[in-house]
XYZ file of C-alpha atoms in Angstrom:
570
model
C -95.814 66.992 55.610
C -95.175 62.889 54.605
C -92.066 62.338 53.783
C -92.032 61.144 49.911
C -89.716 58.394 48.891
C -86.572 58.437 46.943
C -88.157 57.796 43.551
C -86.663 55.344 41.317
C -85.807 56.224 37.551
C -86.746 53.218 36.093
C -90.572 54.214 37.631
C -90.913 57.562 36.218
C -92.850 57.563 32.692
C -90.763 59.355 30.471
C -92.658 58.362 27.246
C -93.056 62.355 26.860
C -93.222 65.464 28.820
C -96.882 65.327 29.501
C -96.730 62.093 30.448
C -93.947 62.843 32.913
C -95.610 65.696 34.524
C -98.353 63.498 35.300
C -95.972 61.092 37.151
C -94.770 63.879 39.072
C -97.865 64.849 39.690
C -99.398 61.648 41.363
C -96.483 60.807 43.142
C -97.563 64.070 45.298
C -101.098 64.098 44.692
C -102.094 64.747 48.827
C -99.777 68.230 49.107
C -100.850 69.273 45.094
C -104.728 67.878 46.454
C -104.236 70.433 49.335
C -102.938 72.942 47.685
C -105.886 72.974 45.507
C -108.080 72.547 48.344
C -106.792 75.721 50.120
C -106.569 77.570 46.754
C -109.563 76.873 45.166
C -111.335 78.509 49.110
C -108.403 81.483 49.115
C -109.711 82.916 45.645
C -113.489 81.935 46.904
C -113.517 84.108 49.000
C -111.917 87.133 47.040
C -114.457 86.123 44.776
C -116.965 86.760 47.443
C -116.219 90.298 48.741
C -117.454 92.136 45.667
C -120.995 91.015 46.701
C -120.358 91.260 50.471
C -119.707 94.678 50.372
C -122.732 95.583 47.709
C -124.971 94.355 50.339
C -123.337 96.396 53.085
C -123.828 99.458 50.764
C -127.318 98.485 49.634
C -128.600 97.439 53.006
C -126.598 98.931 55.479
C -125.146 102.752 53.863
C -128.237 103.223 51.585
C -131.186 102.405 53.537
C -129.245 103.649 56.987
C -129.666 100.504 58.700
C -127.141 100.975 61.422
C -127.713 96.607 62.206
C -127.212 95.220 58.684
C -124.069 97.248 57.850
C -122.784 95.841 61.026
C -123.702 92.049 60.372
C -122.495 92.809 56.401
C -119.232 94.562 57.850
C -119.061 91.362 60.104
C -119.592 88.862 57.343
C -117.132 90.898 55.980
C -114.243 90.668 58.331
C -115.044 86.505 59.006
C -114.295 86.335 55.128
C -111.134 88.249 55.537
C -109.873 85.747 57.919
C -110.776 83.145 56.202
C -108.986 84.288 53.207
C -105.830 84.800 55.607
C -105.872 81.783 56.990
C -106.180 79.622 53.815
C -103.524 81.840 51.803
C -101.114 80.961 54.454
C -102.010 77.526 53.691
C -102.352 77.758 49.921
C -98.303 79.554 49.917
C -97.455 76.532 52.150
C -98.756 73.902 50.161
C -97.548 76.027 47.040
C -93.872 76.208 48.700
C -93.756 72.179 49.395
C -95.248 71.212 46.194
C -92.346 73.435 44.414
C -89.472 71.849 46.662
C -90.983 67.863 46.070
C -91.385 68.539 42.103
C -88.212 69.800 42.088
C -85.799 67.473 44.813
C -87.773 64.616 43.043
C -86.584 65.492 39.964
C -82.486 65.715 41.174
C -83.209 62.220 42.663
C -84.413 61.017 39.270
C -80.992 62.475 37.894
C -79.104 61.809 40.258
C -79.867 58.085 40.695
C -80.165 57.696 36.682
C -76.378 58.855 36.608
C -75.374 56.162 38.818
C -77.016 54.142 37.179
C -76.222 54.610 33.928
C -72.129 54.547 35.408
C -69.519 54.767 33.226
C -72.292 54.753 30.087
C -73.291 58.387 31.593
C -70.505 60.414 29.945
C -71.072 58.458 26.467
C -74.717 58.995 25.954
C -75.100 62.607 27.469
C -72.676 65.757 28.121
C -71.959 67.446 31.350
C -73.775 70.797 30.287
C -77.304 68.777 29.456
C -76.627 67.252 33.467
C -75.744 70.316 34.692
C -78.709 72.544 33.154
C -81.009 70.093 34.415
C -80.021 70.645 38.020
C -79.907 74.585 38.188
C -83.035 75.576 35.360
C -84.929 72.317 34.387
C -86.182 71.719 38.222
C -86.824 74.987 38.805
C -89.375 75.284 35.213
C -91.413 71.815 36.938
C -91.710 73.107 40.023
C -92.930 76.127 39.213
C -95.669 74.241 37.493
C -96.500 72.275 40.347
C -96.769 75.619 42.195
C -98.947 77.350 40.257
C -101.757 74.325 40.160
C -103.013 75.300 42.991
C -103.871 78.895 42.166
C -105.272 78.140 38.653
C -107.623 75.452 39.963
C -108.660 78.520 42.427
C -108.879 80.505 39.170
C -111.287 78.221 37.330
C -113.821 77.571 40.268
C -113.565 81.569 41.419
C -114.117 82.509 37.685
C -117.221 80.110 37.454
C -118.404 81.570 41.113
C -118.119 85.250 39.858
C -119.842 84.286 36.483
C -122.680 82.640 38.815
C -122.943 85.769 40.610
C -123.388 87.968 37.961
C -125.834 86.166 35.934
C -128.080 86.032 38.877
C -127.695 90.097 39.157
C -127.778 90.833 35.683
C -127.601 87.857 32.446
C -125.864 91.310 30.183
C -122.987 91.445 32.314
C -122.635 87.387 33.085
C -122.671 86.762 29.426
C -119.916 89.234 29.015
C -118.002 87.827 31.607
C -118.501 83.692 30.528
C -117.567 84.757 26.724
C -115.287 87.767 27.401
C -112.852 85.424 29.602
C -112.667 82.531 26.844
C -111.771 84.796 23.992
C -108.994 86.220 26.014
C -107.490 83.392 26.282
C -107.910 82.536 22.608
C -106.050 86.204 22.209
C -103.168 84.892 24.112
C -102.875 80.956 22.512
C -101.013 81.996 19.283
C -97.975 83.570 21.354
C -97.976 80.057 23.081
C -96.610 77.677 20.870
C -93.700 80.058 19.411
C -92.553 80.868 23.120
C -92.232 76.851 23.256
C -90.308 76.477 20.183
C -87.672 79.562 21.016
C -87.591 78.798 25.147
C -86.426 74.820 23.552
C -83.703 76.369 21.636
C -82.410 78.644 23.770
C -82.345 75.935 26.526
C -80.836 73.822 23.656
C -78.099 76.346 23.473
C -77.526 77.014 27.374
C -76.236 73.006 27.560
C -73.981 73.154 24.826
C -72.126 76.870 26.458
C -72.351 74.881 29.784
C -70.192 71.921 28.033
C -68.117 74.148 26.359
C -67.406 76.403 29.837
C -66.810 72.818 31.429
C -64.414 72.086 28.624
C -62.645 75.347 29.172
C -62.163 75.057 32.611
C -61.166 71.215 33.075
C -58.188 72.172 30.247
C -57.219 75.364 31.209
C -53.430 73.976 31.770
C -53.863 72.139 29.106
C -54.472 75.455 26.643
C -51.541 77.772 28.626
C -49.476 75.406 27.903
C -49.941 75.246 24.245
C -51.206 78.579 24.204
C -54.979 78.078 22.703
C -56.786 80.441 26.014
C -57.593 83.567 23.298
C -58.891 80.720 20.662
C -61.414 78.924 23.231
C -61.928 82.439 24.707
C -63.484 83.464 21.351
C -64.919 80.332 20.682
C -66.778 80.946 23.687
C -67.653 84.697 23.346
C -68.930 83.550 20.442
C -71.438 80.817 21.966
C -72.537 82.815 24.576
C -73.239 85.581 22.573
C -75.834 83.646 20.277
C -76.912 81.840 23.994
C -77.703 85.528 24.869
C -79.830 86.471 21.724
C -81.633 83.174 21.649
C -82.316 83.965 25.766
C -83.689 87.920 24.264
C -85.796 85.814 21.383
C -87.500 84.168 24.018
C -88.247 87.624 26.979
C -89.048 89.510 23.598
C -92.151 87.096 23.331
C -92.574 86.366 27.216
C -92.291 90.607 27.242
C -95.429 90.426 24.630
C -97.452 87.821 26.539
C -96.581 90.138 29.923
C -97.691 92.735 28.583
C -101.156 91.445 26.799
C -102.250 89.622 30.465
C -102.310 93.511 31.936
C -103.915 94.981 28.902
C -106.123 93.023 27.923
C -107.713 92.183 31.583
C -107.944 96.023 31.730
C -109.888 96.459 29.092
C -112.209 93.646 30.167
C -112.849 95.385 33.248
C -113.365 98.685 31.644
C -116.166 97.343 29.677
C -117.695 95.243 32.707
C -117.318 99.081 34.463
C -118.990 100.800 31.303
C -121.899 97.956 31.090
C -122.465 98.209 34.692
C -122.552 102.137 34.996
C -124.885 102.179 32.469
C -126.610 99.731 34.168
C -127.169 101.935 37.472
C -127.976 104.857 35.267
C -130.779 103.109 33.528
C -131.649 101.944 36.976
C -131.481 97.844 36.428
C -128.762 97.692 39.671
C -128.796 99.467 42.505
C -125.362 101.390 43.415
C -123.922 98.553 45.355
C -124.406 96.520 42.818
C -122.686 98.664 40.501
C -119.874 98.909 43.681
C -119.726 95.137 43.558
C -119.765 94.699 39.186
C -116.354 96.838 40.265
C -115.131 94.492 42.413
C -115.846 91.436 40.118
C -114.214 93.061 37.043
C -111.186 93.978 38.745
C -111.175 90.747 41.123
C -111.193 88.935 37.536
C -107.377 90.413 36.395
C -106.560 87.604 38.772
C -107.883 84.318 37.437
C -107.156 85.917 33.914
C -103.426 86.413 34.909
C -103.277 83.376 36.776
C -104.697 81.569 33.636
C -101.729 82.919 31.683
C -98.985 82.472 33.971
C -100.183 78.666 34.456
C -100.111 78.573 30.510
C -96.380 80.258 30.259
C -95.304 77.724 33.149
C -96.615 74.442 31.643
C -94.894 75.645 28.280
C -91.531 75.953 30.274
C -92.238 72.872 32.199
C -92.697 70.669 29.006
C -89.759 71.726 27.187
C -87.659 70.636 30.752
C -89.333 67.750 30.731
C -88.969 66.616 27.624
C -85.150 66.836 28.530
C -84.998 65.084 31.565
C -87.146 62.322 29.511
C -84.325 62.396 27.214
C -81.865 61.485 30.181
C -84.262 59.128 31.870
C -84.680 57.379 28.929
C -81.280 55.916 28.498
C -80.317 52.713 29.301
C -76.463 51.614 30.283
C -74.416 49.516 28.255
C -74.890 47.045 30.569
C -78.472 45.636 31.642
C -78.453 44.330 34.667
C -79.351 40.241 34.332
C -83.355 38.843 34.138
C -81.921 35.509 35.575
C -78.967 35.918 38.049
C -76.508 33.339 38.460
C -75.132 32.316 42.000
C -72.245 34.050 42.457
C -68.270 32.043 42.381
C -66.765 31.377 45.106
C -64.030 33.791 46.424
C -60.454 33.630 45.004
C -61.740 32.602 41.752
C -60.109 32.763 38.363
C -60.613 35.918 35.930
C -60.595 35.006 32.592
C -61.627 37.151 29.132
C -62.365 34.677 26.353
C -62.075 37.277 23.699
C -58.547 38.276 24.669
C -57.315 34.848 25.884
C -56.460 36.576 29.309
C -56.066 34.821 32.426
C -55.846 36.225 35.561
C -54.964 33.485 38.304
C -56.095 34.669 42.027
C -53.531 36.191 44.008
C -50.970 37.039 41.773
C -50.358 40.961 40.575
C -50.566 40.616 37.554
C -49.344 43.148 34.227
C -51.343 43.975 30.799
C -48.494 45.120 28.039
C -50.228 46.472 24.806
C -47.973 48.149 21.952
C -51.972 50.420 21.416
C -52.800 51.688 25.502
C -56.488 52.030 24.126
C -56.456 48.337 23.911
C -55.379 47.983 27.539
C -57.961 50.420 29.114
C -60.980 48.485 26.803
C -59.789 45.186 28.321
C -59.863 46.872 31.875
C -63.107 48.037 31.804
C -64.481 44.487 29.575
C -62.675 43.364 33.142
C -64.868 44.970 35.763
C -67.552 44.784 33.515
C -67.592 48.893 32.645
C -67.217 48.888 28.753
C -70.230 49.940 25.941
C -69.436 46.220 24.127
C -69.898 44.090 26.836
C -70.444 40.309 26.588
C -69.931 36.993 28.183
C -66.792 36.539 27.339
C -65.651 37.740 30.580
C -65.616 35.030 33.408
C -65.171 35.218 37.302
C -64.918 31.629 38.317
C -66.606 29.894 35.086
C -69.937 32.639 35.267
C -70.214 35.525 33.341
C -70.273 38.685 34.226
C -73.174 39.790 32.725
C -75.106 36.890 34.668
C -74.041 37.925 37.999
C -75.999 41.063 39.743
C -74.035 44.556 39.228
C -73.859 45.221 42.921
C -71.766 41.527 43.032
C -69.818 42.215 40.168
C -68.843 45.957 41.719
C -68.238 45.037 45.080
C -65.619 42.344 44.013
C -64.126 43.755 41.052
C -62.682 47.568 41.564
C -61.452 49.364 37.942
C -59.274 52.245 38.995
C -58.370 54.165 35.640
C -56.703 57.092 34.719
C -59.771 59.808 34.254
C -60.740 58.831 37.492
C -61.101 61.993 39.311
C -61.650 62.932 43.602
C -64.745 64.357 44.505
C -65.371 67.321 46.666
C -65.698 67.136 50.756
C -63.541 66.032 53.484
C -60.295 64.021 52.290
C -60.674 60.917 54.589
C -64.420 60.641 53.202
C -63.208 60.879 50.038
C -60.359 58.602 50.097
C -62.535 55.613 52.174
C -66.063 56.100 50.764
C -66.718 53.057 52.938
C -65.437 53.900 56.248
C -63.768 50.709 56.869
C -60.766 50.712 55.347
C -56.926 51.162 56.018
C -56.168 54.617 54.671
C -52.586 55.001 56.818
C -51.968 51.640 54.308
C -53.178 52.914 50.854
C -51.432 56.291 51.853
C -47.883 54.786 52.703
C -48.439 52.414 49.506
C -49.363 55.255 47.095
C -46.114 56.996 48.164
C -48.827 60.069 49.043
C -47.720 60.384 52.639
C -45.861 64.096 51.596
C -49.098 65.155 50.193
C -50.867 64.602 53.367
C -47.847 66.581 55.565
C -48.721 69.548 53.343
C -51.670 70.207 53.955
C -52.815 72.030 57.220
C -55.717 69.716 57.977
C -54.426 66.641 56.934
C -57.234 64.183 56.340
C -59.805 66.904 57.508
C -59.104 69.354 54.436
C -62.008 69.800 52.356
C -60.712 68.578 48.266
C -61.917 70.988 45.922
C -64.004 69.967 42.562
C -62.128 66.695 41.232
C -59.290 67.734 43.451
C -58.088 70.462 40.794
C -56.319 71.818 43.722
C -53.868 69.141 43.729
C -51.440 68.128 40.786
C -51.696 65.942 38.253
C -49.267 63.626 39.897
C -50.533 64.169 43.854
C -54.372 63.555 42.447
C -53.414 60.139 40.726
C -51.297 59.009 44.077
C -54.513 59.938 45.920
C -56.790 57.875 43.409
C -54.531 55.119 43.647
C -54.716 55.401 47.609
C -58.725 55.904 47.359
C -58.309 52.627 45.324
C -56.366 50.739 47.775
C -58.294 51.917 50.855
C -61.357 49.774 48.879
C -59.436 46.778 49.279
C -61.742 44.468 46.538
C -60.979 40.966 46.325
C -60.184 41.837 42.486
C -58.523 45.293 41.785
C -57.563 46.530 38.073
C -55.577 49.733 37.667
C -55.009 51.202 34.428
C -51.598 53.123 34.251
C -51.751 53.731 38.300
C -47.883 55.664 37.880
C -48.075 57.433 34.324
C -47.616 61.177 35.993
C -45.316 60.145 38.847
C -41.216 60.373 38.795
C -39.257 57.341 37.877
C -38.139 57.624 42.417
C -41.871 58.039 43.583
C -43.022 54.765 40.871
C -40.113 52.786 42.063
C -41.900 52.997 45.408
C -45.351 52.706 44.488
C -44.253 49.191 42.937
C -42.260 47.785 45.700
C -45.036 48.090 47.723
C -47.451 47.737 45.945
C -47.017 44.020 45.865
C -46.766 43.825 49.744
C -49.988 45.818 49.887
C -52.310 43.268 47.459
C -50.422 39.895 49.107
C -52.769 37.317 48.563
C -55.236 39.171 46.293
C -55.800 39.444 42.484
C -54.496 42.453 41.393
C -54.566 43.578 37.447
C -52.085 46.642 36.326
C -52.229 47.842 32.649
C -48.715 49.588 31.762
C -45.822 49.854 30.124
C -43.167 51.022 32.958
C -40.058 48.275 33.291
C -40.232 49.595 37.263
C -43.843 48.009 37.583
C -43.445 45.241 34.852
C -40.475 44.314 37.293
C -42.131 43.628 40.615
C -45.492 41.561 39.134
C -45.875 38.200 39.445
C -47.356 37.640 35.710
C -47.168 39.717 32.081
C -49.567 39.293 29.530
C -48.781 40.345 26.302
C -51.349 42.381 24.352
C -50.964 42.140 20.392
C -53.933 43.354 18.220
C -56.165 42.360 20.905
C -55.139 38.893 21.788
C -52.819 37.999 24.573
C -49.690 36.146 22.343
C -47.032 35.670 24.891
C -47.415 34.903 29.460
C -44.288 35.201 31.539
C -42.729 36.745 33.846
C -41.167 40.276 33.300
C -37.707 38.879 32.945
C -38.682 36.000 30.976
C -40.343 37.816 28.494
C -37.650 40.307 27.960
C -35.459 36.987 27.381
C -37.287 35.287 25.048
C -39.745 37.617 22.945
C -38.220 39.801 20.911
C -41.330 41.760 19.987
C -41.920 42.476 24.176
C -38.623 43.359 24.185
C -38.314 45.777 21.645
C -41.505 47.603 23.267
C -40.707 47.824 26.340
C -37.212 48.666 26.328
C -36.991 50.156 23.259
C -33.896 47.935 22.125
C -32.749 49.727 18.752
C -30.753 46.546 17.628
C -33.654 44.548 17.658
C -35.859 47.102 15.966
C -33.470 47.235 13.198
């Protein structure tokens, strides 16, 4: 099979569902073509055998004509094979259209999450992400599975009608208008099983959020006691999750139920008609053997029909939520007219703040309100919702340069900043070039690495929960390092460390950056002492520069935050 190509979200139509489904669609169009190809000749030929073996009855059994049962067995077998051979095909096609529909649609997601960035956790929840990736793909793929058998269904039902209209125009009227009005049965349970499967996949996301809530807090709620509150909370969501889920296979139950019934009593009539038929002496007895075959051959396309109708329901309801997430945009654009980038070593500046960050220095944000701090971080490496061009990197904003310049020179390290899962040395040099021995030793995480059996070969668990708070924000730090940027801004890199293990972090930390621009938002006197530059944050505007000393000298406000001097309080 060709290999399809990792599709871009900003490609994919997501205008609606429909719309969507189509993109899908024609972005496989050769497999879904085969598919449809091998279907369409599968259910021919099931659609066949009815009269097959009438004429083997009639001309071989009945008239004793020892030849023409054997050609008509004959026929009969070559058909058989040829069904065989094209349901292999028709599964295999069905099997690759269900895996491209649905990998496509976790490369969509996936690559709209990176690029959406930091925006991705303001503009959607985990749970809607997460319910996308385990139900959603699986609802599209199934439709793009079950195309092929319905197109089968449509040209075997208009074969069989063919056939019987020829043999008798009773029984192919029955058949043309009987099928039709079926389906007409079966519409009005449609649309309600679309409104209740939406809120019930409405509900899963928000139990999957609150699960993911529940399990990135759990210290958080022993320590302050609240497990039997969110454990309520949610027995209480997954309880209505579970009646919203029996809403929905009460009416699927209905519909399941109605595609057997009702297909049986079609055939029982077709059966009655055609007896009756024999009796009367219009059809011979294979005939009447073959008006058998065709009624209960129909159950098929009838089911089929149904089943492609329940699908496309579920289908459209995940689309219309993966439209949802395709259709956000980050709070940064990314530049119509790119500017050429500075040249390296340049100056940082923020206009809005009156922050200046001169090239190779390590350099310290102070803010009385931390929120303040981590806003002008991220404004820094160009990673906050109100971005602007106040931010310059050697005279040229930001927001003119292209994102991939702006990320590959500027690295924000902040405090939610979590490890991902797989092999530590992986995890701590995404890259594969840098000095990890280095961002270890200056990280003060070399103990963490002598615990553990494997060293860097053990495998970190989901955002490194196995580690604690203090070991996964050495590790960060060290990931951070290991990056080596020419710009690199770390938002309270020692806030869950002991006063020994910071005092280390910061005299080495300024060995480790020597000759680079390094930015550090805190508040700890053991950091503030070993930067080269402070800048003081007051109700967002930087109102005092110095050094750490000379700011505890000769600003009184400084001094009274940082070291908490009661006589100048009072």
């Amino acid at each position: 099979m060709r290999q399809l190509p990792v599709p871009d979200p900003g490609t994919a139509d997501h205008r609606s569902p429909g719309r969507f489904l189509w993109w899908l669609a024609t972005g496989q169009w050769r497999t879904l073509l085969g598919g449809m190809v091998f279907g369409i000749a599968w259910m021919s030929c099931q659609a066949v055998l009815p009269a097959v073996l009438g004429r083997a009855i009639d001309e071989g059994v009945a008239a004793r004509d020892q030849d023409r049962l054997l050609l008509w067995t004959g026929v009969m077998l070559a058909i058989g094979l040829v069904q065989a051979a094209t349901g292999i095909m028709r599964h295999r096609f069905a099997v690759t259209n269900w895996l491209t529909a649905s990998y496509r649609v976790v490369q969509l997601t996936t690559r709209q999450s990176v690029r959406l960035g930091a925006s991705l956790p303001r503009k959607v929840s985990t749970g809607e992400v997460i319910a996308i990736g385990t139900t959603d793909l699986d609802h599209i793929g199934n439709v793009m599975d079950v195309v092929a058998r319905f197109s089968g269904a449509i040209v075997s039902f208009l074969l069989v009608s063919a056939i019987l209209l020829s043999t008798s125009v009773q029984l192919g009227l029955v058949v043309l208008l009987g099928v039709p009005l079926l389906m007409l049965v079966l519409g009005p349970l449609l649309r309600p099983l679309q409104t209740r499967a939406a809120t019930e996949r409405s509900m899963r996301s928000d139990l999957s959020n609150t699960g993911t809530d529940i399990v990135g807090g759990l210290r958080v709620l022993r320590g302050i006691g609240g497990e039997e509150v969110f454990l309520a909370r949610y027995r209480r969501e997954s309880q209505a999750t579970r009646a919203a889920a029996v809403n929905v296979a009460k009416l699927q139950s209905v519909l399941d139920a109605l595609q057997v019934f009702l297909p049986g009593v079609f055939v029982v009539l077709v059966v009655w008609l055609g007896a009756r038929s024999a009796v009367s002496g219009q059809i011979s007895a294979g005939e009447l053997v073959a008006f058998y075959g065709y009624a209960a051959f129909l159950m098929i396309p009838l089911r089929t029909a149904t089943e492609f109708a329940n699908k496309l329901i579920r289908g459209r309801v995940a689309a219309a939520r993966i439209c949802r997430v395709l259709a956000l945009e980050p709070d940064v654009l990314e530049p119509t007219v790119t500017a050429a980038p500075p040249p390296p070593h340049s100056e940082l500046r923020d206009a809005r703040t009156g922050l200046r960050i001169r090239p190779g220095l390590l350099t310290a944000i102070v803010s009385e309100r931390p929120d303040d701090s981590a806003l002008l971080a991220d404004r820094l490496g160009l990673c906050a919702p109100e971005t602007d061009d106040d931010v310059t990197l050697g005279g040229v904003a930001l927001t003119a340069l292209p994102h991939r310049v702006v990320r590959s020179r500027i690295v924000v390290s902040d405090t939610e900043a979590a490890l991902f899962a797989g092999r530590l040395a992986e995890r701590l040099d995404e890259r594969g070039v840098g000095d990890i021995d280095g961002a270890l030793h200056t990280a003060s995480a070399e103990d963490i690495l002598e615990a553990l059996p494997d060293g860097l070969d053990t495998v970190v668990t989901e955002k490194g929960r196995s580690f604690s708070g203090g070991q996964r924000q050495r590790l960060v730090l060290a990931r951070a390092l290991a990056a080596d940027p020419e710009i690199l801004v770390l938002v309270e890199p020692t806030s869950a460390v002991d006063a020994h293990t910071e005092a280390r972090i910061a005299s080495r930390l300024r060995r480790h950056r020597a000759g680079r621009t390094t930015v550090v938002t805190t508040v700890s006197p053991l950091l503030l002492d070993a930067v080269d530059e402070v800048a003081y944050l007051v109700d967002g505007r930087v109102t005092a520069v110095g050094t750490h000393a000379d700011l505890l000298a000769r600003h009184d406000g400084y001094r009274a935050f940082v070291v908490r001097d009661v006589e100048t309080v009072s």
